[in-house]
CSV table of C-alpha atoms in Angstrom, one decimal:
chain,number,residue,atom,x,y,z
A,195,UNK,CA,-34.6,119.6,-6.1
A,196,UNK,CA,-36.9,117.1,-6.3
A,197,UNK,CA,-34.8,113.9,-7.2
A,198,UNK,CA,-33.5,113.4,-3.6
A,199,UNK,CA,-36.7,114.3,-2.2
A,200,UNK,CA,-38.9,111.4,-4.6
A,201,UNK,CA,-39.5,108.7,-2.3
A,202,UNK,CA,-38.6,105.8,-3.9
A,203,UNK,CA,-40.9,103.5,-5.3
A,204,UNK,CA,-41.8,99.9,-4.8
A,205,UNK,CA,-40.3,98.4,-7.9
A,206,UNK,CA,-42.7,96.3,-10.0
A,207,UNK,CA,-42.6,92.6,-11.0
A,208,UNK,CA,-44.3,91.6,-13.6
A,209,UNK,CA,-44.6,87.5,-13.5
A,210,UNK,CA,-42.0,87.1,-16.4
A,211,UNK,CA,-39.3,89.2,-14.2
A,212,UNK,CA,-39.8,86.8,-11.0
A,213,UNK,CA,-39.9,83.7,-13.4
A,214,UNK,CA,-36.5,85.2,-14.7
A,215,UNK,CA,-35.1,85.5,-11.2
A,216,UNK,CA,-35.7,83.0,-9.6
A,217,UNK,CA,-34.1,80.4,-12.6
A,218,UNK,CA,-31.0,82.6,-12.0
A,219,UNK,CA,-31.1,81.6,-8.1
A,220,UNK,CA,-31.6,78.5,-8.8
A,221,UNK,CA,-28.9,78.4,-11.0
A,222,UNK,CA,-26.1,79.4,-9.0
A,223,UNK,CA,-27.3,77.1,-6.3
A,224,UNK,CA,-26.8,74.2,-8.7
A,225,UNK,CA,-23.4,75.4,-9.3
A,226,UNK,CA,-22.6,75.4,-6.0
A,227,UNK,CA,-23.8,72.3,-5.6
A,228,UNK,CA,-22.2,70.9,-9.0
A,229,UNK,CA,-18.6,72.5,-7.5
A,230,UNK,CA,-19.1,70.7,-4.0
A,231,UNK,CA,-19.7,67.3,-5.4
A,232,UNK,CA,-17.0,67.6,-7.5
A,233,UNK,CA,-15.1,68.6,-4.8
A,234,UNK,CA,-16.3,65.7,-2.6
A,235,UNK,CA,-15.4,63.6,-5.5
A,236,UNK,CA,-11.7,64.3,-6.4
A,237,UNK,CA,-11.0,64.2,-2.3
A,238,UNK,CA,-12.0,60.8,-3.0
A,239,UNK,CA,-11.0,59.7,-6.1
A,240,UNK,CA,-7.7,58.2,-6.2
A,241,UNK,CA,-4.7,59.3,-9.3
A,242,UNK,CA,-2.2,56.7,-10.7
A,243,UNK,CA,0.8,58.4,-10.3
A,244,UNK,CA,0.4,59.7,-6.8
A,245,UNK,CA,3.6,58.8,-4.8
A,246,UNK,CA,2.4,57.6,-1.4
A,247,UNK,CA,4.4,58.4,1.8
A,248,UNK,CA,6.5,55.6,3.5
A,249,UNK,CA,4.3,52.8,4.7
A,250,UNK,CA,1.3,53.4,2.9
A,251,UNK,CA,-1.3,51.3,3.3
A,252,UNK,CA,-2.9,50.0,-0.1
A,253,UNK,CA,-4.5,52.9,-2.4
A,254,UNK,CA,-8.1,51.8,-0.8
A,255,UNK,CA,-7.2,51.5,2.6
A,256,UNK,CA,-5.0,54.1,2.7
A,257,UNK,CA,-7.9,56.3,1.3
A,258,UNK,CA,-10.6,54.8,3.8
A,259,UNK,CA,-8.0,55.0,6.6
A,260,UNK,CA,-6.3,58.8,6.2
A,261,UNK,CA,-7.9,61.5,8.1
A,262,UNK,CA,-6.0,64.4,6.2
A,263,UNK,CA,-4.3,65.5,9.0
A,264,UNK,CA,-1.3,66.8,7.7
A,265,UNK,CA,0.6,65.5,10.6
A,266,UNK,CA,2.7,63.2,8.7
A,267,UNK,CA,3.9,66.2,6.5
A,268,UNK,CA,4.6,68.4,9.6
A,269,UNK,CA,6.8,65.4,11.0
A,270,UNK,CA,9.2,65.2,7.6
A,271,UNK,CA,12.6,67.0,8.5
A,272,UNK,CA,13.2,67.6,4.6
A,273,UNK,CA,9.7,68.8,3.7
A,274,UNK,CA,9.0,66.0,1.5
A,275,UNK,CA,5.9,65.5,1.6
A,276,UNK,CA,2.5,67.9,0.7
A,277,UNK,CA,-1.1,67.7,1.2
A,278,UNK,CA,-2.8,67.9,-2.0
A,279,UNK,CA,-4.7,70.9,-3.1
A,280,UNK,CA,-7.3,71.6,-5.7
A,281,UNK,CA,-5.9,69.7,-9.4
A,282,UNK,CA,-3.4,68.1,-8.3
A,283,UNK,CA,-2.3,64.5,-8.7
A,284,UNK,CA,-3.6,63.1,-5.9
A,285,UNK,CA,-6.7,63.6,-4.0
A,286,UNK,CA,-7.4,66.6,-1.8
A,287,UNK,CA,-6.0,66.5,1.3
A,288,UNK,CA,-4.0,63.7,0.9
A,289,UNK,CA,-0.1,63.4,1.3
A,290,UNK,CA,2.3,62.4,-1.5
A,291,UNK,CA,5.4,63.4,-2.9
A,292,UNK,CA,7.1,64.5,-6.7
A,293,UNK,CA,10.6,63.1,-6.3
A,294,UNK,CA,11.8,65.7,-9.5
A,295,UNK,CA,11.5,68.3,-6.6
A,296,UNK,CA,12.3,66.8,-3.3
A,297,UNK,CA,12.5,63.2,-2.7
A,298,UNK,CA,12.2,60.7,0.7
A,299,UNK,CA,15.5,61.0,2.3
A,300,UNK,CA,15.0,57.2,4.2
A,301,UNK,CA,14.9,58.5,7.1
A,302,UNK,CA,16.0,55.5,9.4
A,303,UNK,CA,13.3,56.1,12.1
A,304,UNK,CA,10.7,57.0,9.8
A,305,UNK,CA,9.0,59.9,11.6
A,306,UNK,CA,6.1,60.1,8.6
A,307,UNK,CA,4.9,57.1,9.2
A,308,UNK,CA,5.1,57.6,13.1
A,309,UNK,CA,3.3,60.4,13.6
A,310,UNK,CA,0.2,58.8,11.3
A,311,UNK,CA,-2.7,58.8,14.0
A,312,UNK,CA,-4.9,56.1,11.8
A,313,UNK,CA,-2.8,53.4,10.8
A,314,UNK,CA,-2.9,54.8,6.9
A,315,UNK,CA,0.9,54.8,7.8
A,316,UNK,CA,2.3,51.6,9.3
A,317,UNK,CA,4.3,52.9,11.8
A,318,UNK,CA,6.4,49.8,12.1
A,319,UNK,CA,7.4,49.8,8.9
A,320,UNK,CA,11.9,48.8,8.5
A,321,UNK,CA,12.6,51.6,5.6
A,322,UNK,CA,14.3,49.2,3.6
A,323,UNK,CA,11.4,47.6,2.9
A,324,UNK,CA,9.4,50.9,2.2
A,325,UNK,CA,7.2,50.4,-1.4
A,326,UNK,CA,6.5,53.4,-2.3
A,327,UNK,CA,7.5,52.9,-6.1
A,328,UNK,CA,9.8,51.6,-8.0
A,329,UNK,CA,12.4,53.4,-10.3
A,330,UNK,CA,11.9,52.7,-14.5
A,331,UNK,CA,14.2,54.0,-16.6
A,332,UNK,CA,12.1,55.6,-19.2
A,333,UNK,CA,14.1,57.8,-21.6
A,334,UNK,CA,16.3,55.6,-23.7
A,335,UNK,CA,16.6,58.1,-26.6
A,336,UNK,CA,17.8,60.9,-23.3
A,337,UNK,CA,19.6,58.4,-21.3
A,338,UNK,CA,23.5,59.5,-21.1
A,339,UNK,CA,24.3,55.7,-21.5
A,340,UNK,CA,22.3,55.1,-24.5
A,341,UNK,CA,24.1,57.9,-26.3
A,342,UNK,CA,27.3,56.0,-25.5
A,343,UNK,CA,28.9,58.5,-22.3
A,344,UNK,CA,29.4,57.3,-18.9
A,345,UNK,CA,26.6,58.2,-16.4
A,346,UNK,CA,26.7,57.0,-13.4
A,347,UNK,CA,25.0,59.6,-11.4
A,348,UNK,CA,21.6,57.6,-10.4
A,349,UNK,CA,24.0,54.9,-9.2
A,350,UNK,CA,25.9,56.7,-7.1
A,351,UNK,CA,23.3,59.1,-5.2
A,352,UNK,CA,20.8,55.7,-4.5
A,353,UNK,CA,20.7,55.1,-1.0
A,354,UNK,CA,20.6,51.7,-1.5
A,355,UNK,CA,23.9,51.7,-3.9
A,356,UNK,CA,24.7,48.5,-5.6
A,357,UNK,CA,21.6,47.0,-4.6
A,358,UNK,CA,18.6,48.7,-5.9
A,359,UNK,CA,20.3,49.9,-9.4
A,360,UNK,CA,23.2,48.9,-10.8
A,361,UNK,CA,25.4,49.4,-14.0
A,362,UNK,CA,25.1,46.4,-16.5
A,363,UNK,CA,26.7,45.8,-20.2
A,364,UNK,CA,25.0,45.9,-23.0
A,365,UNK,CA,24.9,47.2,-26.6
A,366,UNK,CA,23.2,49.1,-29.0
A,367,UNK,CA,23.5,49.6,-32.5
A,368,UNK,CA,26.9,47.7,-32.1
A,369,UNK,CA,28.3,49.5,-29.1
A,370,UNK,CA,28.9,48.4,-25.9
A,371,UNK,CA,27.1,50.7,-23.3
A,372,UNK,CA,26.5,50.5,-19.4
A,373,UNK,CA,22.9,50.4,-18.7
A,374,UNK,CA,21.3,51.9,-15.5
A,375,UNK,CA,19.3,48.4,-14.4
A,376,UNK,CA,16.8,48.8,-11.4
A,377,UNK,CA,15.8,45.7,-9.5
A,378,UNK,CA,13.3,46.0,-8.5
A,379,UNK,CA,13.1,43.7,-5.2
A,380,UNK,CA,15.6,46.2,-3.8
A,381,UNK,CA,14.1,49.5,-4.7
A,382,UNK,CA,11.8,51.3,-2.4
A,383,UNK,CA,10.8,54.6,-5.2
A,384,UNK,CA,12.7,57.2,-2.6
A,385,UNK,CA,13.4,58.8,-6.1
A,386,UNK,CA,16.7,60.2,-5.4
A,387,UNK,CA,17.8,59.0,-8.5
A,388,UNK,CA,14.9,60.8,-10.3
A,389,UNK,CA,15.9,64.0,-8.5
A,390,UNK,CA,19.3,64.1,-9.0
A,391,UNK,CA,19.4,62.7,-13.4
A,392,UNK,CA,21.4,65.6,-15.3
A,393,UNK,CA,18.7,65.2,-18.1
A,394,UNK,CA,16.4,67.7,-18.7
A,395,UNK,CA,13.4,65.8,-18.3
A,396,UNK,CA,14.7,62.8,-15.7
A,397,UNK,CA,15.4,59.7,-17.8
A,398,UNK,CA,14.5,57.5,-14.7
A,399,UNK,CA,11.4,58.2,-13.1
A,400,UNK,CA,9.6,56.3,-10.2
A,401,UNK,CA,6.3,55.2,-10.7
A,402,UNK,CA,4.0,53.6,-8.4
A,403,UNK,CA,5.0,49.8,-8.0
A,404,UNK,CA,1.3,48.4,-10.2
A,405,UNK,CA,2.4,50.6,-13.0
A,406,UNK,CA,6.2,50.4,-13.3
A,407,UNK,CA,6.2,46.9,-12.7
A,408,UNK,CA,3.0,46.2,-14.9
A,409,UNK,CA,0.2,43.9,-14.0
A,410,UNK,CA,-0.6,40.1,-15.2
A,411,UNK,CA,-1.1,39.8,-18.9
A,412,UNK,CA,-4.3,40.4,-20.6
A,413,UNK,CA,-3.8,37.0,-22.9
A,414,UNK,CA,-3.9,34.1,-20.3
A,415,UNK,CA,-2.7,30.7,-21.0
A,416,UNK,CA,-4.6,28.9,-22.5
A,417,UNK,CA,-7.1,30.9,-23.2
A,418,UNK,CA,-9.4,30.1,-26.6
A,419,UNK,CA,-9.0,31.9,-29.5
């Protein structure tokens, strides 16, 4: 009978137990407070490889100047671009693009940049003059060409064909092959060419214009040795 009828008693706590508990508060509070500044951090902190819509400003004014509205990805027609989520490659809330799954389509009015409320988008910006990487063609040992067929497939599909890449002779190991060649004053990193390369892993890849074009060399002239 009696143990629903026992009134329940105060529970005691000795000085140890409350010592015990309150570290354990304490602790999750500084885990929350580890996890927010880490968040606060990576929505800050920008990644390499990030792929920047259409008239991006530079990494550090775009950064100081976009508001993460998302608007610019609403305004794509071809669903482009995303808005960066926990891990990945470029900081939260922040639009970019992976041109392996969908890549910028040029459009001519450029309605990305347009509907940028800030100014992180220029919205005057001519397409054709859009930076937002340049194409490197990194897989020579993949690379159609380099095993001695005849690709022409990241020629053909560039939007900006016979300009930005272009098929030039050359030769290895005493045969004469047609090398995909980017130039680079032409190409604006839409990444179609990425997209659409029969190789499993895309022989061409665009990269962000500092890193596929390098920077200034680390040995200066003149420099004392």
């Amino acid at each position: 009978m009696a143990a629903r009828d026992r009134k329940t008693e105060p529970r005691k706590i000795d000085r140890r137990t409350a010592m015990t508990e309150m570290a354990r508060g304490a602790g999750v509070v500084c885990l929350g407070g580890f996890s927010l500044a880490a968040l606060v951090q990576a929505s800050g902190a920008a990644d390499a490889r990030a792929l920047r819509p259409p008239g991006a400003r530079p990494e550090d004014e775009f950064l100081a100047s976009c508001v993460r509205c998302g608007l610019c990805v609403q305004a794509c027609p071809y669903d482009t671009l995303s808005l960066a989520e926990w891990g990945e490659e470029a900081p939260v809330g922040t639009p970019f693009f992976t041109p392996r799954e969908e890549p910028c389509y040029m459009c001519r009015d450029v309605p990305c940049a347009r509907a940028c409320p800030t100014g992180a988008l220029d919205s005057g910006i001519a397409i054709r003059e859009a930076e937002m990487g340049v194409a490197v063609l990194v897989g020579h040992e993949d690379c159609l060409n380099y095993k001695g067929m005849n690709c022409s497939i990241c020629v053909r599909v560039c939007p900006i064909r016979g300009d930005a890449i272009t098929l030039e002779p050359g030769e290895i190991d005493g045969r004469k092959i047609m090398i995909p060649t980017v130039h680079s004053g032409s190409c604006t990193g839409c990444g179609t060419c990425e997209k659409h390369c029969v190789t499993g892993h895309a022989s061409i890849r665009v990269l962000p214009r500092d890193l596929g074009l390098g920077g200034a060399g680390r040995n200066r002239a003149g420099r004392a040795t």
